[in-house]
PDB file of C-alpha atoms in Angstrom:
ATOM      1  CA  ASP A 967     -26.897   8.862  -8.095  1.00 96.00           C
ATOM      2  CA  ILE A 968     -26.868   9.794 -11.755  1.00 98.00           C
ATOM      3  CA  GLN A 969     -26.343   6.652 -13.898  1.00 98.00           C
ATOM      4  CA  MET A 970     -24.276   7.021 -17.062  1.00 98.00           C
ATOM      5  CA  THR A 971     -24.852   4.567 -19.849  1.00 98.00           C
ATOM      6  CA  GLN A 972     -22.548   4.213 -22.778  1.00 98.00           C
ATOM      7  CA  SER A 973     -23.198   2.416 -26.011  1.00 98.00           C
ATOM      8  CA  PRO A 974     -21.921   0.296 -27.435  1.00 97.00           C
ATOM      9  CA  SER A 975     -19.909  -1.385 -24.810  1.00 98.00           C
ATOM     10  CA  SER A 976     -17.565  -2.524 -27.514  1.00 97.00           C
ATOM     11  CA  LEU A 977     -17.099  -1.566 -31.064  1.00 96.00           C
ATOM     12  CA  SER A 978     -14.920  -3.012 -33.961  1.00 97.00           C
ATOM     13  CA  ALA A 979     -13.666  -0.651 -36.517  1.00 97.00           C
ATOM     14  CA  SER A 980     -10.857  -0.016 -39.034  1.00 97.00           C
ATOM     15  CA  VAL A 981      -8.241   2.495 -39.375  1.00 97.00           C
ATOM     16  CA  GLY A 982      -9.625   5.507 -41.013  1.00 97.00           C
ATOM     17  CA  ASP A 983     -13.167   4.958 -40.048  1.00 98.00           C
ATOM     18  CA  ARG A 984     -15.518   7.427 -38.384  1.00 98.00           C
ATOM     19  CA  VAL A 985     -16.972   6.245 -35.170  1.00 98.00           C
ATOM     20  CA  THR A 986     -19.340   7.540 -32.587  1.00 98.00           C
ATOM     21  CA  ILE A 987     -19.709   6.525 -28.979  1.00 98.00           C
ATOM     22  CA  THR A 988     -22.974   7.480 -27.093  1.00 98.00           C
ATOM     23  CA  CYS A 989     -23.335   8.391 -23.420  1.00 98.00           C
ATOM     24  CA  ARG A 990     -26.751   8.896 -21.829  1.00 98.00           C
ATOM     25  CA  ALA A 991     -27.430  10.247 -18.374  1.00 98.00           C
ATOM     26  CA  SER A 992     -30.331   9.025 -16.229  1.00 98.00           C
ATOM     27  CA  GLN A 993     -31.303  12.645 -15.698  1.00 98.00           C
ATOM     28  CA  PHE A 994     -30.586  16.177 -16.892  1.00 98.00           C
ATOM     29  CA  ILE A 995     -26.836  17.155 -16.531  1.00 98.00           C
ATOM     30  CA  SER A 996     -26.690  20.212 -18.867  1.00 97.00           C
ATOM     31  CA  ASN A 997     -23.210  20.191 -20.443  1.00 96.00           C
ATOM     32  CA  ASN A 998     -21.549  18.755 -17.305  1.00 97.00           C
ATOM     33  CA  LEU A 999     -19.954  15.865 -19.302  1.00 97.00           C
ATOM     34  CA  ASN A1000     -16.304  14.912 -19.739  1.00 98.00           C
ATOM     35  CA  TRP A1001     -14.792  12.201 -21.903  1.00 98.00           C
ATOM     36  CA  TYR A1002     -11.609  10.257 -21.140  1.00 98.00           C
ATOM     37  CA  GLN A1003      -9.458   7.792 -23.048  1.00 98.00           C
ATOM     38  CA  GLN A1004      -7.722   4.959 -21.188  1.00 98.00           C
ATOM     39  CA  LYS A1005      -4.989   2.855 -22.547  1.00 98.00           C
ATOM     40  CA  PRO A1006      -4.110  -0.577 -20.892  1.00 97.00           C
ATOM     41  CA  GLY A1007      -2.044   0.006 -17.808  1.00 97.00           C
ATOM     42  CA  LYS A1008      -2.250   3.659 -17.890  1.00 98.00           C
ATOM     43  CA  ALA A1009      -4.233   6.320 -16.126  1.00 98.00           C
ATOM     44  CA  PRO A1010      -7.185   7.858 -18.001  1.00 98.00           C
ATOM     45  CA  LYS A1011      -6.523  10.982 -20.167  1.00 98.00           C
ATOM     46  CA  LEU A1012      -8.847  13.844 -20.452  1.00 98.00           C
ATOM     47  CA  LEU A1013     -10.163  14.238 -24.097  1.00 98.00           C
ATOM     48  CA  ILE A1014     -13.191  16.504 -24.030  1.00 98.00           C
ATOM     49  CA  TYR A1015     -14.656  18.718 -21.261  1.00 97.00           C
ATOM     50  CA  ALA A1016     -17.982  20.563 -20.976  1.00 97.00           C
ATOM     51  CA  ALA A1017     -19.408  18.053 -23.546  1.00 98.00           C
ATOM     52  CA  SER A1018     -17.716  19.764 -26.548  1.00 98.00           C
ATOM     53  CA  SER A1019     -14.470  21.565 -25.669  1.00 97.00           C
ATOM     54  CA  LEU A1020     -11.268  19.791 -26.738  1.00 98.00           C
ATOM     55  CA  GLN A1021      -8.600  19.539 -24.020  1.00 97.00           C
ATOM     56  CA  SER A1022      -5.331  21.036 -25.002  1.00 96.00           C
ATOM     57  CA  GLY A1023      -2.983  18.772 -26.998  1.00 97.00           C
ATOM     58  CA  VAL A1024      -5.806  16.317 -28.040  1.00 98.00           C
ATOM     59  CA  PRO A1025      -5.990  15.648 -31.754  1.00 98.00           C
ATOM     60  CA  SER A1026      -8.764  17.595 -33.562  1.00 98.00           C
ATOM     61  CA  ARG A1027     -10.180  14.323 -35.003  1.00 98.00           C
ATOM     62  CA  PHE A1028     -11.819  13.912 -31.473  1.00 98.00           C
ATOM     63  CA  SER A1029     -15.016  15.914 -31.048  1.00 98.00           C
ATOM     64  CA  GLY A1030     -17.897  15.911 -28.610  1.00 98.00           C
ATOM     65  CA  SER A1031     -21.475  16.956 -28.651  1.00 98.00           C
ATOM     66  CA  GLY A1032     -24.707  16.958 -26.781  1.00 98.00           C
ATOM     67  CA  SER A1033     -26.530  18.549 -23.855  1.00 98.00           C
ATOM     68  CA  GLY A1034     -29.110  17.573 -21.384  1.00 98.00           C
ATOM     69  CA  THR A1035     -29.028  13.876 -21.184  1.00 98.00           C
ATOM     70  CA  ASP A1036     -27.536  12.551 -24.519  1.00 98.00           C
ATOM     71  CA  PHE A1037     -23.907  13.040 -25.465  1.00 98.00           C
ATOM     72  CA  THR A1038     -21.675  11.722 -28.264  1.00 98.00           C
ATOM     73  CA  LEU A1039     -17.963  11.340 -28.796  1.00 98.00           C
ATOM     74  CA  THR A1040     -16.867  11.142 -32.415  1.00 98.00           C
ATOM     75  CA  ILE A1041     -13.536  10.079 -33.840  1.00 98.00           C
ATOM     76  CA  SER A1042     -13.373  11.323 -37.369  1.00 96.00           C
ATOM     77  CA  SER A1043     -10.798   9.140 -38.748  1.00 96.00           C
ATOM     78  CA  LEU A1044      -9.447   6.385 -36.490  1.00 97.00           C
ATOM     79  CA  GLN A1045      -5.795   5.962 -36.099  1.00 98.00           C
ATOM     80  CA  ARG A1046      -4.113   2.921 -34.673  1.00 97.00           C
ATOM     81  CA  GLU A1047      -3.423   4.561 -31.326  1.00 97.00           C
ATOM     82  CA  ASP A1048      -7.186   5.306 -30.828  1.00 98.00           C
ATOM     83  CA  PHE A1049      -8.034   1.591 -30.314  1.00 98.00           C
ATOM     84  CA  THR A1050      -8.566   1.548 -26.610  1.00 98.00           C
ATOM     85  CA  THR A1051     -11.206   2.269 -23.963  1.00 98.00           C
ATOM     86  CA  TYR A1052     -13.269   5.403 -23.569  1.00 98.00           C
ATOM     87  CA  TYR A1053     -15.278   6.570 -20.626  1.00 98.00           C
ATOM     88  CA  CYS A1054     -17.752   9.532 -20.052  1.00 98.00           C
ATOM     89  CA  GLN A1055     -18.258  11.133 -16.635  1.00 98.00           C
ATOM     90  CA  GLN A1056     -20.873  13.466 -15.356  1.00 98.00           C
ATOM     91  CA  SER A1057     -20.032  16.386 -13.022  1.00 96.00           C
ATOM     92  CA  TYR A1058     -23.488  17.810 -12.550  1.00 96.00           C
ATOM     93  CA  SER A1059     -23.928  16.317  -9.091  1.00 95.00           C
ATOM     94  CA  LEU A1060     -22.251  14.235  -6.341  1.00 94.00           C
ATOM     95  CA  PRO A1061     -21.170  11.568  -6.587  1.00 96.00           C
ATOM     96  CA  ARG A1062     -19.374  12.033  -9.858  1.00 96.00           C
ATOM     97  CA  THR A1063     -20.241   8.890 -11.947  1.00 98.00           C
ATOM     98  CA  PHE A1064     -18.745   7.395 -15.054  1.00 98.00           C
ATOM     99  CA  GLY A1065     -20.051   5.288 -17.760  1.00 98.00           C
ATOM    100  CA  GLN A1066     -19.147   1.564 -17.924  1.00 98.00           C
ATOM    101  CA  GLY A1067     -16.708   2.291 -20.802  1.00 98.00           C
ATOM    102  CA  THR A1068     -16.527   1.497 -24.570  1.00 98.00           C
ATOM    103  CA  LYS A1069     -13.761  -0.624 -25.861  1.00 98.00           C
ATOM    104  CA  LEU A1070     -12.757   0.232 -29.373  1.00 98.00           C
ATOM    105  CA  GLU A1071     -11.155  -2.740 -31.131  1.00 97.00           C
ATOM    106  CA  ILE A1072      -9.534  -3.081 -34.496  1.00 94.00           C
ATOM    107  CA  LYS A1073     -11.647  -5.022 -37.038  1.00 92.00           C
TER     108      LYS A1073
ATOM    109  CA  GLN B1018       4.730  20.635 -15.298  1.00 92.00           C
ATOM    110  CA  LEU B1019       2.487  19.478 -12.415  1.00 96.00           C
ATOM    111  CA  GLN B1020       2.827  15.837 -11.437  1.00 98.00           C
ATOM    112  CA  LEU B1021       0.968  13.605  -8.959  1.00 98.00           C
ATOM    113  CA  GLN B1022       2.579  10.468  -7.360  1.00 98.00           C
ATOM    114  CA  GLU B1023       0.671   8.083  -5.166  1.00 98.00           C
ATOM    115  CA  SER B1024       2.538   6.176  -2.329  1.00 98.00           C
ATOM    116  CA  GLY B1025       1.509   3.639   0.266  1.00 97.00           C
ATOM    117  CA  PRO B1026       1.342  -0.139   0.995  1.00 97.00           C
ATOM    118  CA  GLY B1027       0.377  -2.340  -1.984  1.00 97.00           C
ATOM    119  CA  LEU B1028      -1.163  -4.997   0.371  1.00 98.00           C
ATOM    120  CA  VAL B1029      -3.699  -4.434   3.121  1.00 98.00           C
ATOM    121  CA  LYS B1030      -5.299  -7.071   5.369  1.00 98.00           C
ATOM    122  CA  PRO B1031      -9.099  -7.274   5.458  1.00 98.00           C
ATOM    123  CA  SER B1032     -10.688  -5.062   8.186  1.00 98.00           C
ATOM    124  CA  GLU B1033      -7.721  -2.834   8.257  1.00 98.00           C
ATOM    125  CA  THR B1034      -7.316   0.692   7.006  1.00 98.00           C
ATOM    126  CA  LEU B1035      -5.938   1.498   3.522  1.00 98.00           C
ATOM    127  CA  SER B1036      -3.720   4.632   3.633  1.00 98.00           C
ATOM    128  CA  LEU B1037      -2.437   6.385   0.570  1.00 98.00           C
ATOM    129  CA  THR B1038      -0.611   9.594   0.072  1.00 98.00           C
ATOM    130  CA  CYS B1039      -0.341  11.846  -3.048  1.00 98.00           C
ATOM    131  CA  THR B1040       2.580  14.106  -3.415  1.00 98.00           C
ATOM    132  CA  VAL B1041       2.150  16.971  -5.798  1.00 98.00           C
ATOM    133  CA  SER B1042       5.079  18.508  -7.584  1.00 97.00           C
ATOM    134  CA  GLY B1043       5.399  21.318  -9.893  1.00 96.00           C
ATOM    135  CA  GLY B1044       2.516  23.386  -8.264  1.00 95.00           C
ATOM    136  CA  SER B1045       0.843  23.941  -4.970  1.00 96.00           C
ATOM    137  CA  ILE B1046      -2.341  22.319  -3.767  1.00 96.00           C
ATOM    138  CA  TYR B1047      -3.193  25.415  -1.933  1.00 96.00           C
ATOM    139  CA  SER B1048      -5.090  26.922  -4.843  1.00 95.00           C
ATOM    140  CA  SER B1049      -8.808  28.052  -5.234  1.00 95.00           C
ATOM    141  CA  ASP B1050      -8.554  26.780  -8.904  1.00 95.00           C
ATOM    142  CA  TYR B1051      -8.637  23.024  -8.210  1.00 96.00           C
ATOM    143  CA  TYR B1052      -9.994  20.138  -6.163  1.00 97.00           C
ATOM    144  CA  TRP B1053      -7.720  17.215  -5.270  1.00 98.00           C
ATOM    145  CA  GLY B1054      -9.068  13.742  -4.923  1.00 98.00           C
ATOM    146  CA  TRP B1055      -9.057   9.915  -5.523  1.00 98.00           C
ATOM    147  CA  ILE B1056     -10.542   7.796  -8.187  1.00 98.00           C
ATOM    148  CA  ARG B1057     -10.293   3.965  -8.068  1.00 98.00           C
ATOM    149  CA  GLN B1058     -10.493   1.125 -10.677  1.00 98.00           C
ATOM    150  CA  PRO B1059     -10.920  -2.542  -9.581  1.00 98.00           C
ATOM    151  CA  PRO B1060      -8.921  -4.782 -11.936  1.00 97.00           C
ATOM    152  CA  GLY B1061     -10.692  -5.118 -15.369  1.00 96.00           C
ATOM    153  CA  LYS B1062     -13.563  -2.910 -14.240  1.00 97.00           C
ATOM    154  CA  GLY B1063     -14.636   0.807 -14.482  1.00 97.00           C
ATOM    155  CA  LEU B1064     -13.859   3.968 -12.773  1.00 98.00           C
ATOM    156  CA  GLU B1065     -15.258   4.955  -9.369  1.00 98.00           C
ATOM    157  CA  TRP B1066     -15.063   8.464  -7.779  1.00 98.00           C
ATOM    158  CA  ILE B1067     -13.992   8.219  -4.196  1.00 98.00           C
ATOM    159  CA  GLY B1068     -13.904  11.876  -3.099  1.00 98.00           C
ATOM    160  CA  SER B1069     -12.190  15.269  -3.287  1.00 97.00           C
ATOM    161  CA  ILE B1070     -10.750  17.969  -1.020  1.00 98.00           C
ATOM    162  CA  TYR B1071     -10.689  21.741  -1.703  1.00 97.00           C
ATOM    163  CA  TYR B1072      -7.872  24.149  -0.624  1.00 96.00           C
ATOM    164  CA  SER B1073     -10.221  25.386   2.181  1.00 96.00           C
ATOM    165  CA  GLY B1074     -10.346  21.970   3.569  1.00 96.00           C
ATOM    166  CA  SER B1075     -13.905  21.156   2.452  1.00 97.00           C
ATOM    167  CA  THR B1076     -14.379  17.566   1.635  1.00 97.00           C
ATOM    168  CA  TYR B1077     -16.758  15.705  -0.658  1.00 96.00           C
ATOM    169  CA  TYR B1078     -17.257  11.911  -0.613  1.00 97.00           C
ATOM    170  CA  ASN B1079     -19.025   9.311  -2.532  1.00 97.00           C
ATOM    171  CA  PRO B1080     -22.047   8.312  -0.373  1.00 96.00           C
ATOM    172  CA  SER B1081     -21.325   4.733  -1.027  1.00 96.00           C
ATOM    173  CA  LEU B1082     -17.929   5.018   0.770  1.00 96.00           C
ATOM    174  CA  LYS B1083     -18.551   7.942   2.977  1.00 90.00           C
ATOM    175  CA  SER B1084     -18.845   6.201   6.330  1.00 93.00           C
ATOM    176  CA  ARG B1085     -15.301   4.693   5.705  1.00 98.00           C
ATOM    177  CA  VAL B1086     -13.460   7.413   3.829  1.00 98.00           C
ATOM    178  CA  THR B1087     -11.255  10.347   4.991  1.00 98.00           C
ATOM    179  CA  ILE B1088      -9.419  12.631   2.622  1.00 98.00           C
ATOM    180  CA  SER B1089      -7.151  15.177   4.206  1.00 98.00           C
ATOM    181  CA  GLN B1090      -4.414  17.512   3.138  1.00 98.00           C
ATOM    182  CA  ASP B1091      -0.954  18.743   4.375  1.00 97.00           C
ATOM    183  CA  THR B1092      -0.278  21.962   2.586  1.00 95.00           C
ATOM    184  CA  SER B1093       3.248  22.310   4.215  1.00 96.00           C
ATOM    185  CA  LYS B1094       4.274  19.081   2.452  1.00 97.00           C
ATOM    186  CA  ASN B1095       2.122  19.669  -0.651  1.00 97.00           C
ATOM    187  CA  GLN B1096       0.399  16.437  -0.144  1.00 98.00           C
ATOM    188  CA  PHE B1097      -3.094  15.054   0.315  1.00 98.00           C
ATOM    189  CA  SER B1098      -4.146  11.635   1.536  1.00 98.00           C
ATOM    190  CA  LEU B1099      -6.751   8.944   1.550  1.00 98.00           C
ATOM    191  CA  LYS B1100      -7.827   6.782   4.349  1.00 98.00           C
ATOM    192  CA  LEU B1101     -10.329   3.966   3.735  1.00 98.00           C
ATOM    193  CA  SER B1102     -11.342   1.851   6.770  1.00 98.00           C
ATOM    194  CA  SER B1103     -12.577  -1.640   7.290  1.00 98.00           C
ATOM    195  CA  VAL B1104     -11.422  -2.725   3.848  1.00 98.00           C
ATOM    196  CA  THR B1105     -12.574  -5.971   2.160  1.00 98.00           C
ATOM    197  CA  ALA B1106     -11.601  -7.746  -1.002  1.00 98.00           C
ATOM    198  CA  ALA B1107     -14.034  -5.460  -2.921  1.00 98.00           C
ATOM    199  CA  ASP B1108     -11.707  -2.548  -2.150  1.00 98.00           C
ATOM    200  CA  THR B1109      -8.857  -4.091  -4.331  1.00 98.00           C
ATOM    201  CA  ALA B1110      -8.348  -1.601  -6.978  1.00 98.00           C
ATOM    202  CA  VAL B1111      -5.916   0.664  -8.701  1.00 98.00           C
ATOM    203  CA  TYR B1112      -6.120   3.997  -6.795  1.00 98.00           C
ATOM    204  CA  TYR B1113      -5.385   7.191  -8.731  1.00 98.00           C
ATOM    205  CA  CYS B1114      -4.893  10.596  -7.145  1.00 98.00           C
ATOM    206  CA  VAL B1115      -6.154  13.348  -9.402  1.00 98.00           C
ATOM    207  CA  ARG B1116      -6.648  17.112  -9.892  1.00 98.00           C
ATOM    208  CA  ARG B1117     -10.054  18.643 -11.043  1.00 97.00           C
ATOM    209  CA  ILE B1118     -10.379  22.017 -12.446  1.00 95.00           C
ATOM    210  CA  VAL B1119     -12.842  24.279 -10.580  1.00 93.00           C
ATOM    211  CA  VAL B1120     -13.056  27.090 -13.010  1.00 87.00           C
ATOM    212  CA  ILE B1121     -14.412  25.023 -15.856  1.00 87.00           C
ATOM    213  CA  VAL B1122     -18.144  24.332 -15.699  1.00 88.00           C
ATOM    214  CA  SER B1123     -17.761  20.561 -15.962  1.00 89.00           C
ATOM    215  CA  THR B1124     -14.904  20.414 -13.471  1.00 92.00           C
ATOM    216  CA  PRO B1125     -12.856  17.957 -15.489  1.00 95.00           C
ATOM    217  CA  THR B1126     -10.092  15.796 -14.043  1.00 96.00           C
ATOM    218  CA  ASP B1127      -7.194  16.923 -16.129  1.00 96.00           C
ATOM    219  CA  ILE B1128      -4.168  15.503 -14.281  1.00 98.00           C
ATOM    220  CA  TRP B1129      -3.938  11.939 -12.839  1.00 98.00           C
ATOM    221  CA  GLY B1130      -1.231  10.203 -11.036  1.00 98.00           C
ATOM    222  CA  GLN B1131      -0.014   6.837 -12.521  1.00 98.00           C
ATOM    223  CA  GLY B1132      -1.994   4.931 -10.107  1.00 98.00           C
ATOM    224  CA  THR B1133      -1.189   2.465  -7.528  1.00 98.00           C
ATOM    225  CA  LEU B1134      -2.571  -1.130  -7.071  1.00 98.00           C
ATOM    226  CA  VAL B1135      -3.737  -1.868  -3.668  1.00 98.00           C
ATOM    227  CA  THR B1136      -4.702  -5.444  -2.884  1.00 98.00           C
ATOM    228  CA  VAL B1137      -6.747  -6.550   0.102  1.00 98.00           C
ATOM    229  CA  SER B1138      -5.838  -9.962   1.265  1.00 97.00           C
ATOM    230  CA  SER B1139      -4.771 -11.830   4.383  1.00 96.00           C
TER     231      SER B1139
END
């Protein structure tokens, strides 16, 4: 299985900050990387697909980059509703695997 | 707008079989553009991919669960289902039914059901 490692596991920031979450794959996955946002008690929501493509309806303050084994999710200016948990997921091979999650908290 | 809705027992006894159904509304599951599948999340923990089914009937399972999992579809009812046998407390989780897009290289999961909590307990 491909292991996905997110860092940090938790992050404290303030409204308006720019933050970056990193996801590293244990082997090459090209651009087969998706990012999801999950709010408490809700299903995850697709933010970014194919490493850098913004899902329809997602605010442009979210962006993704990377290829190969190293990827980042950047939120350019944090809004209050962004303080929640984020997951990366690889789709290069089966089984599909997720990172352990990054919890973004208000400082 | 396409929607997914899970249904099934919220409580299953150890060693028995967990059975869930996902009803799809607003679109057909008989489409070459999508996979239909299941993802679970134990309380307070991360996400685990269980498996998927394609319109052709081809199935793909997580090897860690493969010996216990069956995913099937009923196109006449526009539903797909999950069966997980010989459950233990470790199978307690919120189970999500989901849609994945075939035609995008990273086959992202773009639509999720609301999720249903299944507890394994005697």
